[in-house]
Short mmCIF file of C-alpha atoms in Angstrom, two decimals:
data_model
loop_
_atom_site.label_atom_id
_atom_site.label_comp_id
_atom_site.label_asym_id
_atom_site.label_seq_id
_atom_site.Cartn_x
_atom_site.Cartn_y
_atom_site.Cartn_z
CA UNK A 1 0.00 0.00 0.00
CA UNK A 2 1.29 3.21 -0.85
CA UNK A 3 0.23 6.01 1.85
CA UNK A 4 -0.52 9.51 0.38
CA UNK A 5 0.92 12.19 2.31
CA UNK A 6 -0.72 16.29 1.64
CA UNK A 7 2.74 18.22 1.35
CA UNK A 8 1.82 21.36 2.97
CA UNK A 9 -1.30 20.44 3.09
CA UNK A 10 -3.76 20.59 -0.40
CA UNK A 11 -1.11 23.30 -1.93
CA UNK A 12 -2.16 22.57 -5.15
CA UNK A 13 -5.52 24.43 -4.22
CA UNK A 14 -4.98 27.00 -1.48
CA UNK A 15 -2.10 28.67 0.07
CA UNK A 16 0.76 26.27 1.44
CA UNK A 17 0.26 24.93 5.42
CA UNK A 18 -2.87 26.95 6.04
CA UNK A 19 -5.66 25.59 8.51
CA UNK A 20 -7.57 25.64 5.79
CA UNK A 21 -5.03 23.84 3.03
CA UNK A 22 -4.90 21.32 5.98
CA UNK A 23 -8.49 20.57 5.84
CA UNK A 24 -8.99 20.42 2.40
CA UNK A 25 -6.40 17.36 2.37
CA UNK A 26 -8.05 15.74 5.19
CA UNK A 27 -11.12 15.87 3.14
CA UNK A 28 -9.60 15.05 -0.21
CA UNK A 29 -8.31 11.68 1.23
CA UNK A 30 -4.79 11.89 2.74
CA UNK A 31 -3.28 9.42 4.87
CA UNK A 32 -0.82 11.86 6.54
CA UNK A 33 -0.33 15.60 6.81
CA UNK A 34 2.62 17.29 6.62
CA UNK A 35 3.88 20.23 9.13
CA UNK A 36 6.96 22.32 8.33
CA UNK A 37 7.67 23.90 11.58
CA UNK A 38 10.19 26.73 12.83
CA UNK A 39 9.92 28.63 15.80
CA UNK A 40 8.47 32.40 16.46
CA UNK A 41 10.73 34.54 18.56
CA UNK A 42 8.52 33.51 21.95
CA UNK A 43 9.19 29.88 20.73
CA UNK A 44 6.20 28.75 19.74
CA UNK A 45 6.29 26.51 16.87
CA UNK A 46 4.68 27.39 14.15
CA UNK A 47 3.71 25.36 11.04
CA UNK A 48 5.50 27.48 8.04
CA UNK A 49 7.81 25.59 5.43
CA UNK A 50 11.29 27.79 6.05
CA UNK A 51 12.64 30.36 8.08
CA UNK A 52 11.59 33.18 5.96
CA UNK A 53 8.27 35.05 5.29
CA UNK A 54 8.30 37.37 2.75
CA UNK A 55 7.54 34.73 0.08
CA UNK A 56 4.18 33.58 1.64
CA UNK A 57 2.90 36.69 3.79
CA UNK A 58 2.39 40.16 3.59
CA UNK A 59 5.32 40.63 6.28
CA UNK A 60 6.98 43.89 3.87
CA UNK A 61 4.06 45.58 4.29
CA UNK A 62 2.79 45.30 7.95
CA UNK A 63 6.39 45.28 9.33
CA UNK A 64 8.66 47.16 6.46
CA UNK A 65 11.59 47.82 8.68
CA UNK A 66 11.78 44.66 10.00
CA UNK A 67 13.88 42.85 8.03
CA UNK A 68 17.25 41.47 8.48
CA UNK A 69 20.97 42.83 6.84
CA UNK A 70 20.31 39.93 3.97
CA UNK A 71 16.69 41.53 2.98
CA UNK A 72 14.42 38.75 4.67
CA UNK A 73 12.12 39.15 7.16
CA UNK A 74 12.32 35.99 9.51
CA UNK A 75 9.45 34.26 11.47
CA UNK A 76 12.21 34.16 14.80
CA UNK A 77 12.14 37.91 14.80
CA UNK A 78 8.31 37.82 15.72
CA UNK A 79 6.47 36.92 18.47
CA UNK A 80 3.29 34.72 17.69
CA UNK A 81 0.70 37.87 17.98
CA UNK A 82 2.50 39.46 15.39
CA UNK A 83 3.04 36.81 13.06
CA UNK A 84 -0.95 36.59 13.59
CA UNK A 85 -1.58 39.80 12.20
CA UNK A 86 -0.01 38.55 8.87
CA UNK A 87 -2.32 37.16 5.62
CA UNK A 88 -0.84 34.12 4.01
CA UNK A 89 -0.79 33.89 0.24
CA UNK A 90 0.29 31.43 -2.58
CA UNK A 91 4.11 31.52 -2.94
CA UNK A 92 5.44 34.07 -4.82
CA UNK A 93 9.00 33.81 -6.46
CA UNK A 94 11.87 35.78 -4.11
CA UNK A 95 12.29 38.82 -6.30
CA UNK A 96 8.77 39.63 -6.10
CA UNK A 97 7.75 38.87 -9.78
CA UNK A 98 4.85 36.83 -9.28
CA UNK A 99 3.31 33.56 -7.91
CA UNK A 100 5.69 30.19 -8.26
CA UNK A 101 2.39 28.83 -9.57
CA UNK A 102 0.54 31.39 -11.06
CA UNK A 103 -2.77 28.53 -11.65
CA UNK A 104 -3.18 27.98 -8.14
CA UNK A 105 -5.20 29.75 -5.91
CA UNK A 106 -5.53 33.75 -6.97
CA UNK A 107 -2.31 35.59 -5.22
CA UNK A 108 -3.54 38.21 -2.42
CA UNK A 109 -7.15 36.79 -1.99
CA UNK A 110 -8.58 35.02 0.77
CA UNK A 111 -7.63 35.88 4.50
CA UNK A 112 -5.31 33.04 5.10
CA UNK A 113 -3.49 33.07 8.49
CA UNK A 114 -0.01 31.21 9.86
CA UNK A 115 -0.94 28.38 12.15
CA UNK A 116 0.48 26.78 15.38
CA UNK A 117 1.62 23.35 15.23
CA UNK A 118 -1.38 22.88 18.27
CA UNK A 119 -3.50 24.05 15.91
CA UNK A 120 -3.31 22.00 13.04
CA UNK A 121 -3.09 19.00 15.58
CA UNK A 122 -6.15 20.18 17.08
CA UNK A 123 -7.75 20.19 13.40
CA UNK A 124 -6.88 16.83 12.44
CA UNK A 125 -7.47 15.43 15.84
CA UNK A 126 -10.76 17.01 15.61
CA UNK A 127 -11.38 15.92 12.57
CA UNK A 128 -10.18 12.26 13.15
CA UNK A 129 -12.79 12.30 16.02
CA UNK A 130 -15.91 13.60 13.99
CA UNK A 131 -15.13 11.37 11.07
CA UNK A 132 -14.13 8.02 12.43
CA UNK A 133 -10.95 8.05 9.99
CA UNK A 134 -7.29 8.19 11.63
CA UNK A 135 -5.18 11.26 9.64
CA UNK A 136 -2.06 11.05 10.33
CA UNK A 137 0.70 14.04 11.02
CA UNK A 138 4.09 13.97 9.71
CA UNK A 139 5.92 17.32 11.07
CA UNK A 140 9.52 18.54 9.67
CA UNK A 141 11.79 20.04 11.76
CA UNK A 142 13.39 23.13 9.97
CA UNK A 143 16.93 24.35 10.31
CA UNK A 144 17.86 22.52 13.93
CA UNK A 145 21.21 23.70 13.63
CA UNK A 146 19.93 27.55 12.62
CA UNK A 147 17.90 27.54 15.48
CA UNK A 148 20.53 26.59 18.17
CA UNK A 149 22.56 29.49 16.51
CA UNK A 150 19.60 31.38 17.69
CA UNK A 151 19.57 29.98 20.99
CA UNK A 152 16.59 27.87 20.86
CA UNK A 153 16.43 24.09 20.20
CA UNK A 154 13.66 23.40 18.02
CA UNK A 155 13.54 19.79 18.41
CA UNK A 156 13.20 19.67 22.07
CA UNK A 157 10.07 22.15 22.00
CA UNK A 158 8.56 19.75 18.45
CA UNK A 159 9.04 16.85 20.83
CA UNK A 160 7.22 18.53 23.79
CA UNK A 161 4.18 19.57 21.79
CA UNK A 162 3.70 16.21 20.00
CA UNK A 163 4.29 14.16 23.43
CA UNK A 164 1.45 16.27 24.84
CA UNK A 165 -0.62 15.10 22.04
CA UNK A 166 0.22 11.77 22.74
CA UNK A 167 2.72 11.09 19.65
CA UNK A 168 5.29 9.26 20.98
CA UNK A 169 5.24 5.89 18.98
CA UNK A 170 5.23 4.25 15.68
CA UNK A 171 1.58 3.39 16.89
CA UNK A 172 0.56 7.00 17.51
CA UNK A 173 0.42 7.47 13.24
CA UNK A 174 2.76 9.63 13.51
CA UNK A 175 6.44 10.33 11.07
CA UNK A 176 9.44 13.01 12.21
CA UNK A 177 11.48 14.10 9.41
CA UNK A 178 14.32 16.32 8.86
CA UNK A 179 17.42 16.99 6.26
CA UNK A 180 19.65 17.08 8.95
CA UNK A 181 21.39 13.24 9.82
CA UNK A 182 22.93 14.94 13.25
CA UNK A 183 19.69 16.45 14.40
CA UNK A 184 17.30 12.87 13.61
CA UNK A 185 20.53 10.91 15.29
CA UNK A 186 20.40 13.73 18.59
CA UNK A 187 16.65 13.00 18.50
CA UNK A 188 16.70 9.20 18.66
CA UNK A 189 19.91 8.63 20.98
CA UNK A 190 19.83 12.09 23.29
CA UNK A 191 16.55 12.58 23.55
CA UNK A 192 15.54 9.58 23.70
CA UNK A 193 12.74 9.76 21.24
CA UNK A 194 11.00 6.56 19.61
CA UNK A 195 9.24 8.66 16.76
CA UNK A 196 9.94 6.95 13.61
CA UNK A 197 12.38 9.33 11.78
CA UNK A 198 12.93 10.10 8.31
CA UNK A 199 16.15 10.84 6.42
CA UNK A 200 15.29 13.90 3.87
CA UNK A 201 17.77 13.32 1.01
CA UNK A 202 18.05 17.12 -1.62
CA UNK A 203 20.39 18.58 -3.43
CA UNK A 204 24.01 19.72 -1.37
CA UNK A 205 23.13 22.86 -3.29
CA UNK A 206 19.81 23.94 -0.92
CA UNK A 207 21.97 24.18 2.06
CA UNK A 208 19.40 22.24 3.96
CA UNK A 209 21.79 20.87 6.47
CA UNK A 210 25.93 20.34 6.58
CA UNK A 211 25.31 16.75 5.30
CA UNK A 212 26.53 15.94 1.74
CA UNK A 213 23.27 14.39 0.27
CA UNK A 214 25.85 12.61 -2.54
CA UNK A 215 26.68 10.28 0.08
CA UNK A 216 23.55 9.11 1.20
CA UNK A 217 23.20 7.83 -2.16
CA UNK A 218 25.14 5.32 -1.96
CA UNK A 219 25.25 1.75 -0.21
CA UNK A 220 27.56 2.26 3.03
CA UNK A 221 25.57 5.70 3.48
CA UNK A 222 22.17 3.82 3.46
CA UNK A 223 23.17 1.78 6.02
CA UNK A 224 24.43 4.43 8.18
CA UNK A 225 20.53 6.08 7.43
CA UNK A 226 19.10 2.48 8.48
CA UNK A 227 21.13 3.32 11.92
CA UNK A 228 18.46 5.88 12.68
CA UNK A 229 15.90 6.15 10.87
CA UNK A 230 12.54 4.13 9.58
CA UNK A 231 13.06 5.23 6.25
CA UNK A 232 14.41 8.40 3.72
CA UNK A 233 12.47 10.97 2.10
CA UNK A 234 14.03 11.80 -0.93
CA UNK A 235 14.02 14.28 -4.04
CA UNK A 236 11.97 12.35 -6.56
CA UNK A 237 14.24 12.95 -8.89
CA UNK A 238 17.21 11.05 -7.23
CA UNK A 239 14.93 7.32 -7.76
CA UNK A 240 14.80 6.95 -11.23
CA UNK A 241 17.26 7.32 -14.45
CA UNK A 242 16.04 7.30 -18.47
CA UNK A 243 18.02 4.54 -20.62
CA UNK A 244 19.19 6.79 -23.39
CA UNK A 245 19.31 3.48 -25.43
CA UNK A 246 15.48 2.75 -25.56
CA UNK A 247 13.78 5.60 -23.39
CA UNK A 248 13.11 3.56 -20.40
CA UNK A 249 12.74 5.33 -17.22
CA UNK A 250 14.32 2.57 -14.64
CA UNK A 251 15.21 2.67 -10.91
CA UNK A 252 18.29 4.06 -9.68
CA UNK A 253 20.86 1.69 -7.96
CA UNK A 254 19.82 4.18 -4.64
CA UNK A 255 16.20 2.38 -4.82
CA UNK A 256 17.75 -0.85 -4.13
CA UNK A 257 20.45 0.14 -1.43
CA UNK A 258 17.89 1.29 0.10
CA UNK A 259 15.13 -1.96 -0.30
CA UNK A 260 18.61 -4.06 1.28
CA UNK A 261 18.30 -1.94 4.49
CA UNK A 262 14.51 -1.99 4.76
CA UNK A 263 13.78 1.09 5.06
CA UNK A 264 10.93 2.89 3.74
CA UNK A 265 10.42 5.08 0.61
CA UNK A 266 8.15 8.40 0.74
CA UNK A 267 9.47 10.38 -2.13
CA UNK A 268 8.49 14.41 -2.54
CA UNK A 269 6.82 16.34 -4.61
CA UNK A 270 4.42 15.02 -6.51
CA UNK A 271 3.12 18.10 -8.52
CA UNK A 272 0.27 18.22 -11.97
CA UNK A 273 1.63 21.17 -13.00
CA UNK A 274 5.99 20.45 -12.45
CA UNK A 275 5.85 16.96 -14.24
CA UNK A 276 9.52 15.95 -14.73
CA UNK A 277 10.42 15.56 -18.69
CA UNK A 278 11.19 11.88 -17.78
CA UNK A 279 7.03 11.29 -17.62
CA UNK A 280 4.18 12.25 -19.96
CA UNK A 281 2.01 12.96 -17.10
CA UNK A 282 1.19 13.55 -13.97
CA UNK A 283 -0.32 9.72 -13.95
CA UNK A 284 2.08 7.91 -15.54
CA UNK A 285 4.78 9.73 -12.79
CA UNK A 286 2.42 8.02 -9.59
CA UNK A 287 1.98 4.91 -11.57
CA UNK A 288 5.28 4.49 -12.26
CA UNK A 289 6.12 5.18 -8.82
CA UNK A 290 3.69 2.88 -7.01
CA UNK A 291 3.49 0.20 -9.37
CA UNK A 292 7.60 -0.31 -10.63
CA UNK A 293 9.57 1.29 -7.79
CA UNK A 294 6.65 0.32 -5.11
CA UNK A 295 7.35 3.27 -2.87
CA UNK A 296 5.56 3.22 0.08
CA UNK A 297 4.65 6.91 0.58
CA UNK A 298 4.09 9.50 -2.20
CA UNK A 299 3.87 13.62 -1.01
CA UNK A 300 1.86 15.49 -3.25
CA UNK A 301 0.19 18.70 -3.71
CA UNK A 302 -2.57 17.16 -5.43
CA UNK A 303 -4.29 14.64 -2.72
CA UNK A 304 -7.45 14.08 -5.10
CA UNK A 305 -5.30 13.08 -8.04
CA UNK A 306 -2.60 10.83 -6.12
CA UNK A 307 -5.24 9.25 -4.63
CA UNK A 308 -7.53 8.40 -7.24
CA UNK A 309 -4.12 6.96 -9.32
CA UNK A 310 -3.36 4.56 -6.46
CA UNK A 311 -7.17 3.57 -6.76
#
């Protein structure tokens, strides 16, 4: 079975990690919801996919001359009842030019606003209750070794929140995930955590974490991952190759260090409109995904779609 898992929610239809993209995926058929999460500057964790906010709030015009020397405005410079006075909108490119996906919800309408992480557990809990189903929630840790810089340790406060709400187990429907190896290792072996973790694997060029993602790849750096975690998360991109002899998109040899070790497979992002050339379509790309490489989690910004493929 091949779990579907909302990336930020439904972002393929409103604005990314909002209450409301949240329960548009519940009711759209997701298994699991995702939660970026960074911290506010009274360190409340907030469910926001990086550290910045000028690409998915109106933070340059309510607070102008708060930005930083590098021209961002960052949530850790704001307490929670300012970042509350922000509107969320779709995510516009850095320099201002526009919406990343210009046919997705209209840019600047709606009154969207950032949510806790309590929150958006309180929604799906909620929901879980009034509907019988069991949603899952599969929060992201953002920048652990940023934050510490900043004097706050993320994971500790993530961990205290989702204890609270009773996620402590692999029973509890519940993933942790994070780019950094250091931070998911700290969280299983300091802090004593029995989450089930997964290994995000990107590009070294994001500057997601000090790890070099090239060596994940490969088989001894698998089984190091296998040391820690439940499973990897990777770049979609990084599980399949095209045979320039016939045009046949096959597995990468990554797929099957990875099978050796057991681990599990959720893959990201699954989007209609940024089909890689290697696929027709958005269908063939799940199909090919579920029924060749068998992963067994897919995150998408299209819930509906994903999960009427798998059908």
């Amino acid at each position: 079975m091949t779990i579907v898992i909302a990336h930020r929610g439904a972002s393929g239809y409103l604005p990314e990690h909002t209450l409301s993209a949240a329960a548009y995926a519940y009711a759209l058929g997701a298994d699991f919801i995702e939660q970026d999460v960074v911290l506010s500057k009274d360190s409340h964790p907030i469910v926001l996919h990086d550290i910045h906010l000028d690409q998915v709030t109106n933070v340059k015009d309510k607070f102008p001359n708060r930005s930083r020397g590098d021209g961002r405005w960052y949530a850790k410079d704001f307490e929670l009842l300012e970042l509350k006075q922000l509107t969320e909108h779709e995510r516009t490119q850095l320099d201002g030019s526009g919406a990343i996906f210009p046919e997705r919800f209209p840019y600047g309408q709606g009154n969207f606003q950032i949510p806790t992480l309590q929150e958006e557990i309180d929604l799906i809990k909620g929901l879980n209750q009034s509907t019988g189903r069991n949603v899952g929630i599969y929060p992201e840790i953002k920048k652990p070794a940023w934050h510490i810089q900043e004097g706050v340790d993320i994971s500790k406060v993530v961990l205290e929140i989702l204890n609270t709400n009773d996620y402590n187990s692999p029973a509890d429907n519940v993933f942790l995930q994070c780019f950094d190896s250091k931070e998911l290792k700290r969280i299983k072996n300091k802090l004593n955590s029995s989450l089930p973790l997964i290994q995000l694997i990107g590009s070294n060029a994001w500057n997601e974490s000090d790890d070099n993602y090239d060596l994940m790849l490969t088989r001894q750096g698998v089984k190091n991952i296998s040391s820690y975690a439940v499973g990897v998360g990777p770049y979609l991109q990084l599980l399949y190759q095209t045979s320039v002899a016939n045009n046949n998109i096959q597995p990468t040899i990554f797929s099957q260090f990875v099978r050796e070790n057991n681990l599990l497979i959720h893959p990201y992002t699954f989007r209609v409109d940024a089909v890689p050339l290697a696929f027709k379509d958005f269908a063939e790309m799940v199909i090919w995904f579920s029924n060749v490489l068998n992963v067994d989690g897919i995150f998408t910004d299209f819930v509906d779609k994903t999960v009427s493929l798998l059908k």
